[in-house]
Short mmCIF file of C-alpha atoms and ligand atoms in Angstrom, two decimals:
data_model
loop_
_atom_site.label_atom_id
_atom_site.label_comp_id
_atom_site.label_asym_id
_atom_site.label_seq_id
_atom_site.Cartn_x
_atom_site.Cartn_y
_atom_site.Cartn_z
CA UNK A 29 -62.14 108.09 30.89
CA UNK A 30 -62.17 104.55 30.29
CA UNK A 31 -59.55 102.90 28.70
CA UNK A 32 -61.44 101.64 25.26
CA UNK A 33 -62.68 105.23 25.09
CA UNK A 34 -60.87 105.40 21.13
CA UNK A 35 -63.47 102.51 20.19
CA UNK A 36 -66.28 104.09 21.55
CA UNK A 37 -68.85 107.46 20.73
CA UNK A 38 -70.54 107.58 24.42
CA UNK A 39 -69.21 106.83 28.38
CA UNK A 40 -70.93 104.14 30.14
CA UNK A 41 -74.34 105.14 31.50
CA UNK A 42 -73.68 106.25 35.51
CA UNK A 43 -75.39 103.24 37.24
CA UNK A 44 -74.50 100.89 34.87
CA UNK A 45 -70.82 102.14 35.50
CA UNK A 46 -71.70 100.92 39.59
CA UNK A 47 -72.51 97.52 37.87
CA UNK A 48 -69.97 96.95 36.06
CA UNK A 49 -67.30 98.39 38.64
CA UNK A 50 -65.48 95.67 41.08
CA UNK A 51 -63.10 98.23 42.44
CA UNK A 52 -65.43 98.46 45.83
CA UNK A 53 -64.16 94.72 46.40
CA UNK A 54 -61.01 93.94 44.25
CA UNK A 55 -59.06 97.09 46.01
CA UNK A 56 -58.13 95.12 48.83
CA UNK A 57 -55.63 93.41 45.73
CA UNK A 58 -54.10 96.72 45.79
CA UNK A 59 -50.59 95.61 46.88
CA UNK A 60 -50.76 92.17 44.89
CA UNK A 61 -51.28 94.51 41.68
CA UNK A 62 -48.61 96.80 41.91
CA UNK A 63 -46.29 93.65 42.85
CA UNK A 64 -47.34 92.01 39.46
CA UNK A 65 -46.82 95.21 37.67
CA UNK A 66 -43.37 96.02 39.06
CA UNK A 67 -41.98 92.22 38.23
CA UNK A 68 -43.83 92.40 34.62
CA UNK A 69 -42.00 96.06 34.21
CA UNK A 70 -38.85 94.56 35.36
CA UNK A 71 -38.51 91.72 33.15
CA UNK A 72 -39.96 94.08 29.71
CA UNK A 73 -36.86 96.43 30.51
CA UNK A 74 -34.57 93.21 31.02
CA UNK A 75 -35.97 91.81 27.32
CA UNK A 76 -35.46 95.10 25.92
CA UNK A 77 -39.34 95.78 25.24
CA UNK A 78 -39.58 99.22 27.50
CA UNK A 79 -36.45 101.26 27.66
CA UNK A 80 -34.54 100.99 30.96
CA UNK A 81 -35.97 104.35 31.75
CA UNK A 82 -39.29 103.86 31.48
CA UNK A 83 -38.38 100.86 33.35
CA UNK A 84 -37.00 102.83 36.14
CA UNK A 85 -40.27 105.69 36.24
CA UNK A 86 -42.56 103.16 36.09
CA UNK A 87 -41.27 101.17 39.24
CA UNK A 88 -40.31 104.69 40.98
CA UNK A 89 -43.94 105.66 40.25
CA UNK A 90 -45.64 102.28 41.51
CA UNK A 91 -43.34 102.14 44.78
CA UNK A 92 -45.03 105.96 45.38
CA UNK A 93 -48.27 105.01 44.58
CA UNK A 94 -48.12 102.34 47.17
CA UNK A 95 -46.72 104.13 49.49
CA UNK A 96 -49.27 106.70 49.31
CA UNK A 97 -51.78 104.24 49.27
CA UNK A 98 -50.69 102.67 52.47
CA UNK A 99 -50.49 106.29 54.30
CA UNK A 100 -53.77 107.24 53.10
CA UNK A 101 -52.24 110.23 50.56
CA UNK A 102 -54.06 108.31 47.92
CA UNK A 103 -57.43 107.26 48.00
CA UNK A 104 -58.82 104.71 45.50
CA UNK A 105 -61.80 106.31 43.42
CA UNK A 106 -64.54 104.21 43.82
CA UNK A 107 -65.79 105.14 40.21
CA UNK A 108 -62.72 103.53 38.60
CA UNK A 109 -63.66 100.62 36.92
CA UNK A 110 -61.33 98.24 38.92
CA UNK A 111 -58.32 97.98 40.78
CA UNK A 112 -55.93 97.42 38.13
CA UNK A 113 -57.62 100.25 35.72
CA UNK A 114 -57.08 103.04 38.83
CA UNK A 115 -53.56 101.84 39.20
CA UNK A 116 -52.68 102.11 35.82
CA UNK A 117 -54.08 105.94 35.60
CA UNK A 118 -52.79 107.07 38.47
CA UNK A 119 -49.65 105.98 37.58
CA UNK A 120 -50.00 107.53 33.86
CA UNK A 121 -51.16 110.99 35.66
CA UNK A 122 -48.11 110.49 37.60
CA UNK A 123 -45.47 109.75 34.81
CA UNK A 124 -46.65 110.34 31.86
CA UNK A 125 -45.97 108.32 28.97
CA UNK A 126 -44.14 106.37 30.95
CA UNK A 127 -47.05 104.65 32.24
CA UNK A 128 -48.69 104.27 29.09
CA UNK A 129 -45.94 101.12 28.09
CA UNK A 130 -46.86 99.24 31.55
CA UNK A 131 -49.38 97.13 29.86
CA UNK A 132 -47.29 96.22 26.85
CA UNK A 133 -47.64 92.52 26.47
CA UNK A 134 -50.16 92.03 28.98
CA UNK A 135 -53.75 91.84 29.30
CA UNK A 136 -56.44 92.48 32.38
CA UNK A 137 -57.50 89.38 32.00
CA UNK A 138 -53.97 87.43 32.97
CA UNK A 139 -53.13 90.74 35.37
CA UNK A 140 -56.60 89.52 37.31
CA UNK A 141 -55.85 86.20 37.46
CA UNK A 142 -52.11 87.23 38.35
CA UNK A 143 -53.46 89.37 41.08
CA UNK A 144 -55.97 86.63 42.76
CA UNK A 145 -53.44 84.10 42.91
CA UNK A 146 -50.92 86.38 44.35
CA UNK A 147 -53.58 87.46 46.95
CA UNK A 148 -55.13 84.20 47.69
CA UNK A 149 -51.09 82.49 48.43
CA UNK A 150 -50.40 85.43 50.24
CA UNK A 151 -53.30 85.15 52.70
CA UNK A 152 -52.88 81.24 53.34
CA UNK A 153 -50.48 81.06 55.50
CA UNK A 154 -51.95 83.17 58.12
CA UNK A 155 -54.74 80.84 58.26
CA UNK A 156 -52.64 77.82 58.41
CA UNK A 157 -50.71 79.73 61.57
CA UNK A 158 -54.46 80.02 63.46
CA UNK A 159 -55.19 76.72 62.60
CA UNK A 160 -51.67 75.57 63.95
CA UNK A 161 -52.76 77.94 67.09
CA UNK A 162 -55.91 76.04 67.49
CA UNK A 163 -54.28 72.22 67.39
CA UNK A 164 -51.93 73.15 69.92
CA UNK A 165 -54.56 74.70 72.29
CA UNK A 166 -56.32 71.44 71.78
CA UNK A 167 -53.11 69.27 72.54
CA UNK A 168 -52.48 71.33 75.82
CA UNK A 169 -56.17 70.21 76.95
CA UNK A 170 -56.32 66.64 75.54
CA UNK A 171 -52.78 66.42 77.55
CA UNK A 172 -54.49 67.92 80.32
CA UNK A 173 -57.60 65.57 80.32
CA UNK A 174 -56.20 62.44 79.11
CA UNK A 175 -57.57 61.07 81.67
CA UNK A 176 -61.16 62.76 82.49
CA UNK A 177 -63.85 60.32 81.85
CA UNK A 178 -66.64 61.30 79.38
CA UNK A 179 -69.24 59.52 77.50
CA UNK A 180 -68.70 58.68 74.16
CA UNK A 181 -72.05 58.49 72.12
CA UNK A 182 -72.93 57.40 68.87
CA UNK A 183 -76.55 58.22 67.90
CA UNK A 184 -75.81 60.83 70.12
CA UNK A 185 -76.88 58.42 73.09
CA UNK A 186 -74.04 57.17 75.72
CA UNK A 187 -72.31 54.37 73.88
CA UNK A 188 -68.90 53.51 75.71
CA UNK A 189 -66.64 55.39 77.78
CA UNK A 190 -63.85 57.67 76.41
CA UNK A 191 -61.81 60.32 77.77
CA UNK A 192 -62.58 64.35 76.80
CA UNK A 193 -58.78 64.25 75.82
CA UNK A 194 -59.66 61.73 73.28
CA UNK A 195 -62.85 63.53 72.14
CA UNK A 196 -60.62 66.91 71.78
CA UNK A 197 -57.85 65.10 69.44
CA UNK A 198 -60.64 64.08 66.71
CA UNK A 199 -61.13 67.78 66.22
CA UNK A 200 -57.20 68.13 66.67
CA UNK A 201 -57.11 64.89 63.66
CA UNK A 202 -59.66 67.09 61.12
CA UNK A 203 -57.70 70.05 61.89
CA UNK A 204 -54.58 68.71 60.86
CA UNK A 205 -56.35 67.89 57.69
CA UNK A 206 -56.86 71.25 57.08
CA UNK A 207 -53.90 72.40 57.35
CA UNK A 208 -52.72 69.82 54.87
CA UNK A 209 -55.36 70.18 52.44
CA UNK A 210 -54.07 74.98 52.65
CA UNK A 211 -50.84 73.23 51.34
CA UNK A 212 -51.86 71.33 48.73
CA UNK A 213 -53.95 74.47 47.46
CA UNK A 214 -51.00 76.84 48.22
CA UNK A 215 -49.44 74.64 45.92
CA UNK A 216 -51.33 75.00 42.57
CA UNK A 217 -52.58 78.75 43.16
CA UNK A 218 -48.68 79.51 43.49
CA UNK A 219 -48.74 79.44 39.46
CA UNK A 220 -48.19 82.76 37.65
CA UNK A 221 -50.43 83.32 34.76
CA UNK A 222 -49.02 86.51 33.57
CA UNK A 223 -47.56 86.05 29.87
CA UNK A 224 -51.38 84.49 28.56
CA UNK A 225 -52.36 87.82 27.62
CA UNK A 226 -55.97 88.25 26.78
CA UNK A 227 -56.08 84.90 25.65
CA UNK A 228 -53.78 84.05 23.30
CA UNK A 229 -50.93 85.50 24.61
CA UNK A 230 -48.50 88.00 22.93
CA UNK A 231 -45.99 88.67 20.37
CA UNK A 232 -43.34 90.21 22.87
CA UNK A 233 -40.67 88.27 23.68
CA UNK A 234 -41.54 88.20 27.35
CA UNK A 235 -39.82 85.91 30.21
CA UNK A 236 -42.13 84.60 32.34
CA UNK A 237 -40.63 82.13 33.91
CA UNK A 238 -38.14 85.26 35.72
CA UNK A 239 -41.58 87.07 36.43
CA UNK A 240 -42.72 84.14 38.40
CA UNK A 241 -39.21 84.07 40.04
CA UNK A 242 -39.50 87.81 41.44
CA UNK A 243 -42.67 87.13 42.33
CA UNK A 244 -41.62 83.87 44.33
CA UNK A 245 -44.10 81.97 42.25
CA UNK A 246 -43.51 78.16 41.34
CA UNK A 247 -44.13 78.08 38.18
CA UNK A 248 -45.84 79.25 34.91
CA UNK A 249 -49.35 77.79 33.49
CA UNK A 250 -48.45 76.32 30.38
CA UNK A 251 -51.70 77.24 28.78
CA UNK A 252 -52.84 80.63 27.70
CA UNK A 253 -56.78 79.95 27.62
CA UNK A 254 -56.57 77.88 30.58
CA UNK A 255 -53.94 80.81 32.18
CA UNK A 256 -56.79 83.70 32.20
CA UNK A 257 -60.08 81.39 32.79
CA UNK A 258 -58.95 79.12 35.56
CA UNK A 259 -60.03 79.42 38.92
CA UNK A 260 -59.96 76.01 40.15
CA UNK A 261 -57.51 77.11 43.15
CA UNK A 262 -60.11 79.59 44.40
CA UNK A 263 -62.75 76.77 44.22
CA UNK A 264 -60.53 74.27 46.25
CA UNK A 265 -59.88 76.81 48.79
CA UNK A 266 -63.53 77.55 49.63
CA UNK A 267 -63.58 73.71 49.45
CA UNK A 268 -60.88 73.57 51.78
CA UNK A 269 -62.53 76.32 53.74
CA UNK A 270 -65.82 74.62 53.66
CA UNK A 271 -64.00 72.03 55.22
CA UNK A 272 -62.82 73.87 58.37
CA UNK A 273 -66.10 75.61 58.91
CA UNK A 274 -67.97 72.00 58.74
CA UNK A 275 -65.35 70.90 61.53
CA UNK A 276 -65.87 74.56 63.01
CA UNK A 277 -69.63 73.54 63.24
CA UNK A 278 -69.46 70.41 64.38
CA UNK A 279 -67.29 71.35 67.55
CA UNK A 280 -69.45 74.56 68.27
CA UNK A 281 -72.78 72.16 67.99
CA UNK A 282 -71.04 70.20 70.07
CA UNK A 283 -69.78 72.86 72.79
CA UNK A 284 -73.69 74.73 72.54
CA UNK A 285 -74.92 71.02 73.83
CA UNK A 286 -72.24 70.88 76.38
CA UNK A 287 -72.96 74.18 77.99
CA UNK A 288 -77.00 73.14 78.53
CA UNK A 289 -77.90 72.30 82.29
CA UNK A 290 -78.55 68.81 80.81
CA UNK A 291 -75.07 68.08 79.73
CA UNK A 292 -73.02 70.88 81.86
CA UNK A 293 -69.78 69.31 80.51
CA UNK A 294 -68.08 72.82 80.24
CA UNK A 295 -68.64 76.28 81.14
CA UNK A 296 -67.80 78.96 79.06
CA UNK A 297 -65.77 81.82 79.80
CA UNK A 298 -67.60 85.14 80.85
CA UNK A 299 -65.40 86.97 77.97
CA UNK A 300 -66.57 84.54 74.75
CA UNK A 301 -70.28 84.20 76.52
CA UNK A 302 -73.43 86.71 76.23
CA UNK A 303 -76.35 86.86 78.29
CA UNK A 304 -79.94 87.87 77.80
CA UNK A 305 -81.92 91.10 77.75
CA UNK A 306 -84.54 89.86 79.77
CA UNK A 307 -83.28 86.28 81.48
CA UNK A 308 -81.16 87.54 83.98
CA UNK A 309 -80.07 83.78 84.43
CA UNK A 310 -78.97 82.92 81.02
CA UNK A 311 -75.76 82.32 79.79
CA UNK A 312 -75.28 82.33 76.36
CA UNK A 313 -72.47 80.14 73.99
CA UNK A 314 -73.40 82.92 70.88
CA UNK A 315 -69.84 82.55 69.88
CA UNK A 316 -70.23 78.78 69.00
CA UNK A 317 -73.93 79.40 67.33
CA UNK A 318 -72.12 82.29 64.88
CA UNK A 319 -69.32 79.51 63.99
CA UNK A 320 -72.12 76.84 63.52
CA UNK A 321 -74.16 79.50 61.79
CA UNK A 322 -71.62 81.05 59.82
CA UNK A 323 -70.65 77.82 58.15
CA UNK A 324 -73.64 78.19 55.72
CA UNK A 325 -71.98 81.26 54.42
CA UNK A 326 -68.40 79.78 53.34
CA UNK A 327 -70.77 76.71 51.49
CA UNK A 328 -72.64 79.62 49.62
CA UNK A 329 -69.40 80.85 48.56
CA UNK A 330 -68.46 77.65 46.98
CA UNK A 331 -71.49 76.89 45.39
CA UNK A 332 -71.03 80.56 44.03
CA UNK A 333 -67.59 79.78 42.51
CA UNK A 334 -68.48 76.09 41.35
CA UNK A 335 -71.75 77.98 39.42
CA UNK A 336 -69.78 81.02 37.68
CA UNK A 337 -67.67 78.78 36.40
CA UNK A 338 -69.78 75.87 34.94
CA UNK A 339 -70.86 76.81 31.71
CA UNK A 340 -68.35 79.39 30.63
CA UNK A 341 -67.02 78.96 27.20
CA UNK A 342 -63.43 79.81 27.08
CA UNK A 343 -61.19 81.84 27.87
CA UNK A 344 -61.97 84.87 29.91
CA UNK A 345 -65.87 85.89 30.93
CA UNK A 346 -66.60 89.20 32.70
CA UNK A 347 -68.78 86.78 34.98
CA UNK A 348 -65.22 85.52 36.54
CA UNK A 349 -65.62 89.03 38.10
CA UNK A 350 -67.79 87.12 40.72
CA UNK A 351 -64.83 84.88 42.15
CA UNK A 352 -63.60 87.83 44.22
CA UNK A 353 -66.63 88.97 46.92
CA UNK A 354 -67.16 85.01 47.36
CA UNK A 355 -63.69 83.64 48.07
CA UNK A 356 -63.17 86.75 49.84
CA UNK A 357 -65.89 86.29 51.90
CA UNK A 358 -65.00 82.56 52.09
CA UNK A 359 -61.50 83.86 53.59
CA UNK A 360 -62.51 86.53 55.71
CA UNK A 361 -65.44 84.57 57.17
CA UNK A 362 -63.30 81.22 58.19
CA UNK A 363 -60.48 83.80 59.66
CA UNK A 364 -62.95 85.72 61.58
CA UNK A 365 -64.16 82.44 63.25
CA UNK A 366 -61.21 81.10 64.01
CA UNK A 367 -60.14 84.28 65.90
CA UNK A 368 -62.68 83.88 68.33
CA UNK A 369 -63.51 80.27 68.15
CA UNK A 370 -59.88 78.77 69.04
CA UNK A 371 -59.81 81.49 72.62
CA UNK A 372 -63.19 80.35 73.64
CA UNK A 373 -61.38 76.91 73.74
CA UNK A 374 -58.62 77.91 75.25
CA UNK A 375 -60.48 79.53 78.27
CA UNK A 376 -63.22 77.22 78.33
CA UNK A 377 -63.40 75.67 82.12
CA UNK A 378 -64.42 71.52 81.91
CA UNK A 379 -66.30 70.01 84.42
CA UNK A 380 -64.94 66.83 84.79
CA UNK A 381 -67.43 65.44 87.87
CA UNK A 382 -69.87 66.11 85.26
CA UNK A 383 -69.18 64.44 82.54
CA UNK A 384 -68.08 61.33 84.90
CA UNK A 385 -71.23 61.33 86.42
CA UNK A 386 -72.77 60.71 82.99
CA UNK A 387 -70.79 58.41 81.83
CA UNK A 388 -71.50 56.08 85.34
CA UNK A 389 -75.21 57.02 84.52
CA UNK A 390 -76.09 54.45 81.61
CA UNK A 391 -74.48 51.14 81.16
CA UNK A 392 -71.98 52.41 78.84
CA UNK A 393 -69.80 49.94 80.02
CA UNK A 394 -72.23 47.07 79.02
CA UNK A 395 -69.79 46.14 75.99
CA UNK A 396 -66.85 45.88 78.80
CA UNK A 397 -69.16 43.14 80.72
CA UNK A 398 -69.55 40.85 77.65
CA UNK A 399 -66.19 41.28 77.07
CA UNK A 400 -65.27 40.00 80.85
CA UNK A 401 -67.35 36.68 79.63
CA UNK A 402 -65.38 36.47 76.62
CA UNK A 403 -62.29 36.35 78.23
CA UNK A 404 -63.61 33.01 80.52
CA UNK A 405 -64.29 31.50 76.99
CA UNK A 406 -67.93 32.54 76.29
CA UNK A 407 -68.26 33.39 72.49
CA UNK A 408 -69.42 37.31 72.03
CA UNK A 409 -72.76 36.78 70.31
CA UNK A 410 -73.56 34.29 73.60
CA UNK A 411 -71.91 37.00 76.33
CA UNK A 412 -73.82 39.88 74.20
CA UNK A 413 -76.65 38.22 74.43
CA UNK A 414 -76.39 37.81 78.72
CA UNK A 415 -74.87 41.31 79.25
CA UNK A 416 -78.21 42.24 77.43
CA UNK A 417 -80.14 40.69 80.12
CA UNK A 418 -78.62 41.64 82.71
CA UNK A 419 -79.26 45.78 81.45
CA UNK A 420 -82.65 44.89 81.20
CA UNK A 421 -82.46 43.65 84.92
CA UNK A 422 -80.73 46.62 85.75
CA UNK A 423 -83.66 48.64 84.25
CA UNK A 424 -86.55 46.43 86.12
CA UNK A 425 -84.36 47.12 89.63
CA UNK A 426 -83.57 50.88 88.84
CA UNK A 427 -80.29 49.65 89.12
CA UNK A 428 -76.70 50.35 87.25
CA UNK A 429 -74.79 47.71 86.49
CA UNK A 430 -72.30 48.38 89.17
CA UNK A 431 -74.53 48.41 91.96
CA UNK A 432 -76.22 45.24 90.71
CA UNK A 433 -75.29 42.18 93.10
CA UNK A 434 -73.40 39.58 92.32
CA UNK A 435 -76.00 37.40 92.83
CA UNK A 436 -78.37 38.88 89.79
CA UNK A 437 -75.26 38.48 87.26
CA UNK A 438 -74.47 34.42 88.17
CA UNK A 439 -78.48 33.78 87.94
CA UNK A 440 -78.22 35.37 84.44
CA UNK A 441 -74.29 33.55 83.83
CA UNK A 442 -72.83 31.18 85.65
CA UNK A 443 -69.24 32.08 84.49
CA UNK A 444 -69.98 35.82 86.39
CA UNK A 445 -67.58 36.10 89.52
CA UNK A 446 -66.96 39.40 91.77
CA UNK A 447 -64.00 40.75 90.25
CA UNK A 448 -66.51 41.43 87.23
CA UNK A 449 -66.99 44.62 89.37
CA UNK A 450 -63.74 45.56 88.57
CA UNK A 451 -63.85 44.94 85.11
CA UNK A 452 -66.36 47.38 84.34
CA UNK A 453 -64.82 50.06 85.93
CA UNK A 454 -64.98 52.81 83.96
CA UNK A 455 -61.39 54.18 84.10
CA UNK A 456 -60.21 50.83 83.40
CA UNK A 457 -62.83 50.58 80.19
CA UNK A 458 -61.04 53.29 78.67
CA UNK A 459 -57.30 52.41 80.06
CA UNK A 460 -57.55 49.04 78.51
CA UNK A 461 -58.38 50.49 74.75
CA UNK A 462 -54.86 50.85 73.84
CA UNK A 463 -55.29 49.70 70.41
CA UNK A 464 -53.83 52.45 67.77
CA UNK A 465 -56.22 55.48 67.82
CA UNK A 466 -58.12 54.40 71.11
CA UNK A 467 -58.58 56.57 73.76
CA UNK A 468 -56.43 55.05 76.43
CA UNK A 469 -54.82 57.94 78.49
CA UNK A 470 -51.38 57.24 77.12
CA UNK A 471 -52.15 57.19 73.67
CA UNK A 472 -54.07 60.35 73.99
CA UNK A 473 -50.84 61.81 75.61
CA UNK A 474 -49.08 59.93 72.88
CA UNK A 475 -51.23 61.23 70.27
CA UNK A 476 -50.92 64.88 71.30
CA UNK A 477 -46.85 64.68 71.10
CA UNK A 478 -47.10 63.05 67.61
CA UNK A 479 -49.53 66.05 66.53
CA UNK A 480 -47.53 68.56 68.37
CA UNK A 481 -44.34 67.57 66.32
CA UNK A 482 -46.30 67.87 63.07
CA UNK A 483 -47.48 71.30 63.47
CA UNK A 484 -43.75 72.18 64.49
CA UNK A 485 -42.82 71.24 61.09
N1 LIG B 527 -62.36 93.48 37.00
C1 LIG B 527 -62.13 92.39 36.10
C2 LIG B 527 -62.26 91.06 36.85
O1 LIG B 527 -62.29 91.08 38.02
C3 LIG B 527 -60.77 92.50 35.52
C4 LIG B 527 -60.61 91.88 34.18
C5 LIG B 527 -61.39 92.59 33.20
N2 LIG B 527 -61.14 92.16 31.87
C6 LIG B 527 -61.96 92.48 30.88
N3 LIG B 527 -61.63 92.08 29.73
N4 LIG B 527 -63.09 93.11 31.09
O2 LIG B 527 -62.38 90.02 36.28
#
């Protein structure tokens, strides 16, 4: 029986019932519902609205109904028409009239928006703890590697050198980000709505501020239409989710090119690798593809939320129905990645010789040669300009710039001398960049304490 059956002559048609239903995906708000109803049932009782014995069945009956409902004595009935409505009925079939006065002074439509705030704050910090897991598994290796040579490319072509530690703390840096930007959302979705009613709110004398208190809210919204029809603080979390998987993506692109023969940076682990059906040689980073693939997923989900919400008049629309299966999915998706993604890191092994050899392979230390005439007084356009011959002698001779003779850099300038070869050695390229965020081994090692403290906080 549905519970506008008085205004109506016929029940809903069966499959448009299905259509109309959420409870196959708002259920999981179970526990966030009967929370919200308990703390609204308190606070009627305390304002004298429900008698202190209704008060009392009614929180009795909800405390049962989750218990059953965590022990699997209760099963939700997938033809209710949502979470809250099978809640509410089983606990009227429980205590009678009872449960008939829970929704006195409130409305579906702030419950819902109760419940998804409640839900969404509640799930948060877990994914702020694997991010935190994930920045310090990146700190142990950047701490580790501080001082393994690597190319650094722009263009994706070798551009100067760096050190892998370095190149591990820019994902540590976006990270961080992310963990700042949960907080910031945790912030406004923290707000309880309950109290707007349908819309305009009610004519009980209801305390909402102590509702948000046993609820460990911070706050009320102070607007009943804007109470039941915002969802801004799902959209900024599959913003903020977006976020992570485009980070997510980047490093697994980056990983999946680091794995080929032609980089062989890294190897993967056996346990967070796959192979082929018919290759017997192939070893496959599938982990890092479903993080790089996934990522389009979490985007959908914010477009989703960013389109429901665009042209609705206010206050409450039954399309608002539509936040829950995409910042759901949003959630789930970003928490299932992570769980893989950050022991994949963790166990990768890094081939250091490797990535070495490639970065003595170009003349990715070109920049550090000009630089050597600078410092005997040439200006940098005029030392760009030699270095720039001497590569292209260096290409003509098959030659790297370290194994060119002296002789070749004074005919192209004079002011070359042999300790140039030392110079434009690579570990001392990337020793000497000790400006503020440069990848000097000591400010890596620096850089992964500083982070390290933050995520302690
Ligand atoms: N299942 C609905 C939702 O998710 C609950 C609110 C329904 N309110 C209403 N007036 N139909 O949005």
């Amino acid at each position: 029986m549905k519970l506008w059956a008085g205004r109506f002559q016929k029940a809903l048609d069966d499959k448009t019932n299905d259509f109309n239903s959420s409870i196959s995906f708002d259920s999981r708000m179970a526990g966030e519902d009967i929370l919200g109803s308990m703390a609204h049932a308190a606070m009627l009782c305390k304002q004298g609205i429900i008698s202190a014995e209704d008060g009392k069945q009614i929180r009795e009956g909800l405390s049962a109904i989750a218990d059953d409902l965590a022990c699997g004595k209760l099963t939700v009935d997938p033809s209710a028409e949502d979470i809250h409505t099978f809640i509410e009925g089983e606990l009227t079939a429980r205590i009678g009239d009872a449960g008939k006065r829970l929704h006195t002074g409130r409305s579906r439509n702030d419950q819902v928006a109760l419940d998804i705030r409640l839900y969404l704050r509640n799930r948060i910090p877990a994914l702020q703890d694997q991010l935190t897991e994930l920045i310090d598994v990146l700190c142990d290796k950047a701490d580790t590697y501080a001082d393994a040579i690597m190319p650094g490319y722009t263009h994706l072509q070798r551009a100067q050198p760096i050190t892998f530690g370095h190149h591990l703390m820019a994902y540590a840096e976006m990270l961080l980000r992310d963990k700042d930007r949960l907080k910031d959302v945790l912030r406004r979705t923290n707000i309880s709505p309950l109290g707007s009613g349908a819309l305009a709110s009610t004519t009980y004398p209801l305390d909402r501020e102590a509702v948000a208190q046993t609820l460990r809210m911070d706050g009320v919204t102070a607007n009943s239409l804007d109470g039941v029809s915002d969802r801004d603080f799902a959209v900024e979390l599959a913003a903020a989710l977006s976020l992570i998987m485009v980070h997510l993506s980047r490093f697994s692109e980056e990983i999946i090119l680091w794995c080929s023969w032609e980089f062989k940076f890294i190897e993967l682990d056996d346990a967070f690798s796959t192979g082929s059906s018919i290759m017997p040689q192939k070893k496959n980073p599938d982990i890092a593809e479903l993080v790089r693939g996934k990522s389009g997923r979490v985007f959908g989900d914010l477009m989703t939320l960013l389109t429901v919400l665009k042209g609705l008049p206010l206050a409450y629309n039954k399309d608002m129905q539509e936040d829950k299966e995409a910042i759901f999915d949003a959630l789930d998706t970003v928490t299932m990645c992570l769980t893989a993604f950050t022991p994949m890191i963790d166990t990768m092994t890094v081939l250091t010789d490797n990535m070495r050899k490639a970065a003595a392979g170009g003349f990715i230390n070109a920049t550090d040669a000009a630089d050597y005439l600078v410092s005997r007084g040439l200006p940098f356009r005029d030392a760009y300009k030699a270095t720039g011959e001497l590569v292209a002698l260096c290409i003509q001779k098959g030659l790297t710039l370290e194994a060119l003779p002296l002789a070749d850099y004074k005919a192209v300038c004079e002011l070359f001398d042999d300790d140039v070869f030392e110079a434009i050695k690579l570990e001392r390229c990337a020793a000497l960049r000790r400006v503020y965020g440069g990848p000097a081994p000591e400010n890596v090692r620096a850089q992964a304490a500083r982070v390290r403290t933050l995520i302690s906080e």
